[in-house]
mmCIF file with all atom_site columns, C-alpha atoms in Angstrom:
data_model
loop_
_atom_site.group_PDB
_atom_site.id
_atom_site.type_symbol
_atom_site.label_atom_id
_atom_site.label_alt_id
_atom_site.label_comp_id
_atom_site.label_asym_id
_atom_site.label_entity_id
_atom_site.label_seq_id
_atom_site.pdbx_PDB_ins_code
_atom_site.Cartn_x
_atom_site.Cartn_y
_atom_site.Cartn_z
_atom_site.occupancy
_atom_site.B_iso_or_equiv
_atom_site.pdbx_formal_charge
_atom_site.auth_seq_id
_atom_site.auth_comp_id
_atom_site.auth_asym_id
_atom_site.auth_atom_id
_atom_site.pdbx_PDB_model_num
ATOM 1   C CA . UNK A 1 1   ? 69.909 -4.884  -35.668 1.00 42.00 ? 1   UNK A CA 1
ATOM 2   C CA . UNK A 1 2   ? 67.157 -2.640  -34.239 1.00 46.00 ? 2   UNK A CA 1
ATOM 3   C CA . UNK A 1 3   ? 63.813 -1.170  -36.103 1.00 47.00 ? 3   UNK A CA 1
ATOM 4   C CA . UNK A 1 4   ? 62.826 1.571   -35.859 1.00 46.00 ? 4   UNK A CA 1
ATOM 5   C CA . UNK A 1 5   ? 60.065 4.088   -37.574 1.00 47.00 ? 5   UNK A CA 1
ATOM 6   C CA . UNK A 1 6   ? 61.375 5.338   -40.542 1.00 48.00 ? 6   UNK A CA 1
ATOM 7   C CA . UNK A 1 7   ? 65.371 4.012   -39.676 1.00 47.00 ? 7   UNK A CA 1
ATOM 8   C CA . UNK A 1 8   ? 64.968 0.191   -39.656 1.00 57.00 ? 8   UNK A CA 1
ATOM 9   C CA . UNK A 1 9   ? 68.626 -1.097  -38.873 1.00 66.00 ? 9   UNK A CA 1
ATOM 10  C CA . UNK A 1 10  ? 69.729 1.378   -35.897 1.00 72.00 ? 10  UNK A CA 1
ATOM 11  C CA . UNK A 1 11  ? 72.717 0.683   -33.920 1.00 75.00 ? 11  UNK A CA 1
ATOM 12  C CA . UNK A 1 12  ? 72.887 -0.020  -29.909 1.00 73.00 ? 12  UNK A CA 1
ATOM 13  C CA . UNK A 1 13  ? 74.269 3.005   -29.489 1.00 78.00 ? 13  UNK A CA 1
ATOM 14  C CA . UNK A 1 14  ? 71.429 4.947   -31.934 1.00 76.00 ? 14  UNK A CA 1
ATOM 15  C CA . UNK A 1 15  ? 69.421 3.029   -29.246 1.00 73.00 ? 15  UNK A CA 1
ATOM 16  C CA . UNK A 1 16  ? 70.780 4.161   -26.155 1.00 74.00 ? 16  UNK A CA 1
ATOM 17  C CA . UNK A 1 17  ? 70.738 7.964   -27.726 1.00 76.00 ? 17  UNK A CA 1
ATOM 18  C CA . UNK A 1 18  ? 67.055 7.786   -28.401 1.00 72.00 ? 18  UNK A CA 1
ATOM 19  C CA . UNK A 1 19  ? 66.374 5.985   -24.945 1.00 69.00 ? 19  UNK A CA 1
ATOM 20  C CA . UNK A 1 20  ? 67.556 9.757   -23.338 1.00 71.00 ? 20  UNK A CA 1
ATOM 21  C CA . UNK A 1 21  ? 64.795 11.235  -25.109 1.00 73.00 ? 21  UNK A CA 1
ATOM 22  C CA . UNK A 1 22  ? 62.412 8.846   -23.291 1.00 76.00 ? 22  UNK A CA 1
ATOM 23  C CA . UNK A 1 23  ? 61.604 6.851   -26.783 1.00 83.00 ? 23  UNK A CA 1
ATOM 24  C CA . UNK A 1 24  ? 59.665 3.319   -25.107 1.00 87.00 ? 24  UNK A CA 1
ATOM 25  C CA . UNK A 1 25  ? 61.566 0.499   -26.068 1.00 90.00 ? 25  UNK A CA 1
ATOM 26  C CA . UNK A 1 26  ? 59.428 -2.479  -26.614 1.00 94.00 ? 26  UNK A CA 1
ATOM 27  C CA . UNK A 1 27  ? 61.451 -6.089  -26.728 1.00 95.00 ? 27  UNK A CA 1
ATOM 28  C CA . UNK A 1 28  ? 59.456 -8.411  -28.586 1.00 96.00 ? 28  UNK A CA 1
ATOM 29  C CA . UNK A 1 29  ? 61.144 -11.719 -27.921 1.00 96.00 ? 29  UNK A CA 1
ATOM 30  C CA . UNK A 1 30  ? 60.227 -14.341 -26.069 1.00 96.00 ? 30  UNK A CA 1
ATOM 31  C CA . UNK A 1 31  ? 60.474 -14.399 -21.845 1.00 95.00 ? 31  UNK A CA 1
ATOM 32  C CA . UNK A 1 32  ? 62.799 -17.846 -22.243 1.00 96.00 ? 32  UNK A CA 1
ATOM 33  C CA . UNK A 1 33  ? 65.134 -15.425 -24.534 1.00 95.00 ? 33  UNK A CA 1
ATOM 34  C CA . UNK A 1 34  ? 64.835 -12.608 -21.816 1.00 95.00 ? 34  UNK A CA 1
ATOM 35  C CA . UNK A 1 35  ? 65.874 -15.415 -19.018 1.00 95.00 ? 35  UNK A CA 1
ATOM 36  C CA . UNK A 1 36  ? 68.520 -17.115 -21.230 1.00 95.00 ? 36  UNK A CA 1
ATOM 37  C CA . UNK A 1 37  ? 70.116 -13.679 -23.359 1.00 92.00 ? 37  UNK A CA 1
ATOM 38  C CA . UNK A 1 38  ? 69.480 -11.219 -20.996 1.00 93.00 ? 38  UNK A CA 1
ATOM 39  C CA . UNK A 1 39  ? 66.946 -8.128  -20.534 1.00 92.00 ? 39  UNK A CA 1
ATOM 40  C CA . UNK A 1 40  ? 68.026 -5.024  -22.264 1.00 87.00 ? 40  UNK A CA 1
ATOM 41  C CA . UNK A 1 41  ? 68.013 -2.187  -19.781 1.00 85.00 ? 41  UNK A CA 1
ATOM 42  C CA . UNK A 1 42  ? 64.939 0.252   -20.026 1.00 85.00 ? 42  UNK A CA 1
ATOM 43  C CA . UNK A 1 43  ? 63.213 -1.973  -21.809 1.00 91.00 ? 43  UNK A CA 1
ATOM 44  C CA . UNK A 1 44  ? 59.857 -3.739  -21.358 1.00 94.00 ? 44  UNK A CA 1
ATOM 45  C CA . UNK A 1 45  ? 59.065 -7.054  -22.914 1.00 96.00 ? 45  UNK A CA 1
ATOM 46  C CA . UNK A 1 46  ? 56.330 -7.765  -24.663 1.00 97.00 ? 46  UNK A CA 1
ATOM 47  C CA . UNK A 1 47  ? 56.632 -11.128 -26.745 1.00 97.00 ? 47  UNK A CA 1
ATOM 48  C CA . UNK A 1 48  ? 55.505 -10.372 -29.955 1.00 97.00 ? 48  UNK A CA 1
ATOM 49  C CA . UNK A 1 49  ? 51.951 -13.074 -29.541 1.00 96.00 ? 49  UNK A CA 1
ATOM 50  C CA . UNK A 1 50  ? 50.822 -10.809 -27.597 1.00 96.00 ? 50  UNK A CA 1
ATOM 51  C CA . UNK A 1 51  ? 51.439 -7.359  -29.057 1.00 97.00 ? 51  UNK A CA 1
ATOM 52  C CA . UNK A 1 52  ? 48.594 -6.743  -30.910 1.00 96.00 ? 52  UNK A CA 1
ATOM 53  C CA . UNK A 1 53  ? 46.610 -7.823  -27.599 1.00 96.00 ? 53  UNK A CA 1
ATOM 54  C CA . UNK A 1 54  ? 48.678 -5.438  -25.556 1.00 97.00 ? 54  UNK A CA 1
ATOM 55  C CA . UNK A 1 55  ? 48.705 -2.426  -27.469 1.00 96.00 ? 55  UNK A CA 1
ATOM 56  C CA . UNK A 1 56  ? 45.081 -2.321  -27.724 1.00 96.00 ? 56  UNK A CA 1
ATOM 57  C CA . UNK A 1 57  ? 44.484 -2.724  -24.035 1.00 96.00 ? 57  UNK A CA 1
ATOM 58  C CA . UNK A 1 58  ? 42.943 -0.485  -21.699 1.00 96.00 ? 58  UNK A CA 1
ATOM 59  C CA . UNK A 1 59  ? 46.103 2.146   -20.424 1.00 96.00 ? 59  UNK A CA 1
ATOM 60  C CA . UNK A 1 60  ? 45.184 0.916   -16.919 1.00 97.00 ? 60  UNK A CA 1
ATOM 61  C CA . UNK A 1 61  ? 45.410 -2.799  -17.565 1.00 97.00 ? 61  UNK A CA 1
ATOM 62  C CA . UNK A 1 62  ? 48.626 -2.445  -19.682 1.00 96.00 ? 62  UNK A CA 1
ATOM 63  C CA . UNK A 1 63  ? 50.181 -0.337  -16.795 1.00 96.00 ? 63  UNK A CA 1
ATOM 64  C CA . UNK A 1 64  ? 49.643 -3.497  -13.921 1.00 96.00 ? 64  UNK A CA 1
ATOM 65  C CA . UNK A 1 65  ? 50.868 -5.877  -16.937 1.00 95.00 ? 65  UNK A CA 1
ATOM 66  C CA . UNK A 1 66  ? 54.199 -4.500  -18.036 1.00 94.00 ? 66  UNK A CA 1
ATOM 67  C CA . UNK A 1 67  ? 54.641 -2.051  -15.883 1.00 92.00 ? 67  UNK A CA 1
ATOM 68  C CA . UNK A 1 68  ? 54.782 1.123   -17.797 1.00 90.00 ? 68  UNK A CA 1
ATOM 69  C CA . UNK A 1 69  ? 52.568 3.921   -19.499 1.00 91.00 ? 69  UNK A CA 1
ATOM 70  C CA . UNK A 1 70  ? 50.874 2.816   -22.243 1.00 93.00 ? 70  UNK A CA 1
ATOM 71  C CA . UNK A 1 71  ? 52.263 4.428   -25.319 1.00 92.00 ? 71  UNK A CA 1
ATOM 72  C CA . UNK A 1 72  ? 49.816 6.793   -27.093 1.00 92.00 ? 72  UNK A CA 1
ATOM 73  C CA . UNK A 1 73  ? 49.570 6.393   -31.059 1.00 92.00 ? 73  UNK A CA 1
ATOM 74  C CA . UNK A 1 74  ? 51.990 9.271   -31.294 1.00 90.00 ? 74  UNK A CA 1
ATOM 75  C CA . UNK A 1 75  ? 54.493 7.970   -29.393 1.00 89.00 ? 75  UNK A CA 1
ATOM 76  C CA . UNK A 1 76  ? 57.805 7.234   -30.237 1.00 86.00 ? 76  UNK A CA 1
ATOM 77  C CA . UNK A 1 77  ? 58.413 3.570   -29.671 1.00 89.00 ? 77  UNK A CA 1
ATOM 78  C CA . UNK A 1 78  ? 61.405 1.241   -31.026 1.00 88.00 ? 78  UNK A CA 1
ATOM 79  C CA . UNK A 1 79  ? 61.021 -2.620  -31.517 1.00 90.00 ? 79  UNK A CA 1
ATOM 80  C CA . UNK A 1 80  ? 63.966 -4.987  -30.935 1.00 89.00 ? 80  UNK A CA 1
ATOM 81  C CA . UNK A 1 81  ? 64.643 -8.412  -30.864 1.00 89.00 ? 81  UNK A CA 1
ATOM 82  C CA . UNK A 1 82  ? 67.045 -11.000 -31.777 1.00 86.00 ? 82  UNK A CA 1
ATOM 83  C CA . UNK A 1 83  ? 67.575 -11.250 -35.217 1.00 83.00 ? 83  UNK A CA 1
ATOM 84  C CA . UNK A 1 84  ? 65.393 -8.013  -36.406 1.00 82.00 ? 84  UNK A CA 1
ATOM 85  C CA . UNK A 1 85  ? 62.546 -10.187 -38.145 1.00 88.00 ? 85  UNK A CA 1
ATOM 86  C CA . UNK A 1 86  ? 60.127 -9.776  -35.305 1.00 92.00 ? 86  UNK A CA 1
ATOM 87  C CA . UNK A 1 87  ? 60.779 -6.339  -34.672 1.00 90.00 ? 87  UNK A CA 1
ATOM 88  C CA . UNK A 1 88  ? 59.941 -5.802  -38.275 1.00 90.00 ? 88  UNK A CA 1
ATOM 89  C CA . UNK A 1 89  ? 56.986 -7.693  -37.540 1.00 93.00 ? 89  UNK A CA 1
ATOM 90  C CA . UNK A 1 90  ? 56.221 -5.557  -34.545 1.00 94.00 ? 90  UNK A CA 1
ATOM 91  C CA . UNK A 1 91  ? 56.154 -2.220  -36.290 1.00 91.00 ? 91  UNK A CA 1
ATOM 92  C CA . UNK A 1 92  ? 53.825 -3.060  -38.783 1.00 92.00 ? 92  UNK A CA 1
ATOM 93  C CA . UNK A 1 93  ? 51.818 -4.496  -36.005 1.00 94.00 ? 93  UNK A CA 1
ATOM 94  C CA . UNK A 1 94  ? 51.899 -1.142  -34.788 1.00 93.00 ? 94  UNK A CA 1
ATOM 95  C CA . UNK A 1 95  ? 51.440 0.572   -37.665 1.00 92.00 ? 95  UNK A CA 1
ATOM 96  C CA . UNK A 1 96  ? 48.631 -1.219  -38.812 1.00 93.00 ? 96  UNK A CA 1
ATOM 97  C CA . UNK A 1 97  ? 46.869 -0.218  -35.409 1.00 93.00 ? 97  UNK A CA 1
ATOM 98  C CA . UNK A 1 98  ? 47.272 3.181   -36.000 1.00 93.00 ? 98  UNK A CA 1
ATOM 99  C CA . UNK A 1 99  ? 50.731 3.963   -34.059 1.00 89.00 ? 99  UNK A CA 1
ATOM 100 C CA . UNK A 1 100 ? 52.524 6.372   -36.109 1.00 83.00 ? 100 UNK A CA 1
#
């Protein structure tokens, strides 16, 4: 299960709609579960100990780390990871930083 904004529990296929309308998808688990499960397409991972860092990091330096705009505040931006307990984590990270 996926989080996201105000629809916590979308589908794959919720995803891959939203994805069209160029919504960031952030994957919060770690780069051993990238290497081992796979990396979902479109997406850029960002483990979640180092999400608060990253989201608060100069839009140049976060560009030559993951390799992709920095989201503004406004942005829409879903979470995912295994389970769906750290991409519950994640958005209230994100939240609590101001994303909306």
């Amino acid at each position: 299960s996926l989080c996201a904004g105000g629809a916590p529990g979308i589908s794959y296929r919720q995803l891959k709609d939203l994805k069209k309308a160029n919504v960031l998808h952030i994957d919060v688990r770690e780069r051993w579960e990238i290497d081992r499960f796979g990396k979902i397409p479109e997406s850029i991972n960002i483990p979640l100990g180092e999400l608060v860092e990253a989201l608060q990091m100069d839009p140049v330096e976060f560009k030559e780390q993951y390799k992709q705009k920095m989201p503004s505040k406004s942005d829409p931006v879903v979470f995912s990871c295994l389970a769906g307990t750290r991409s519950k984590q994640a958005l209230g990270f994100a939240m609590s930083l101001g994303f909306t």
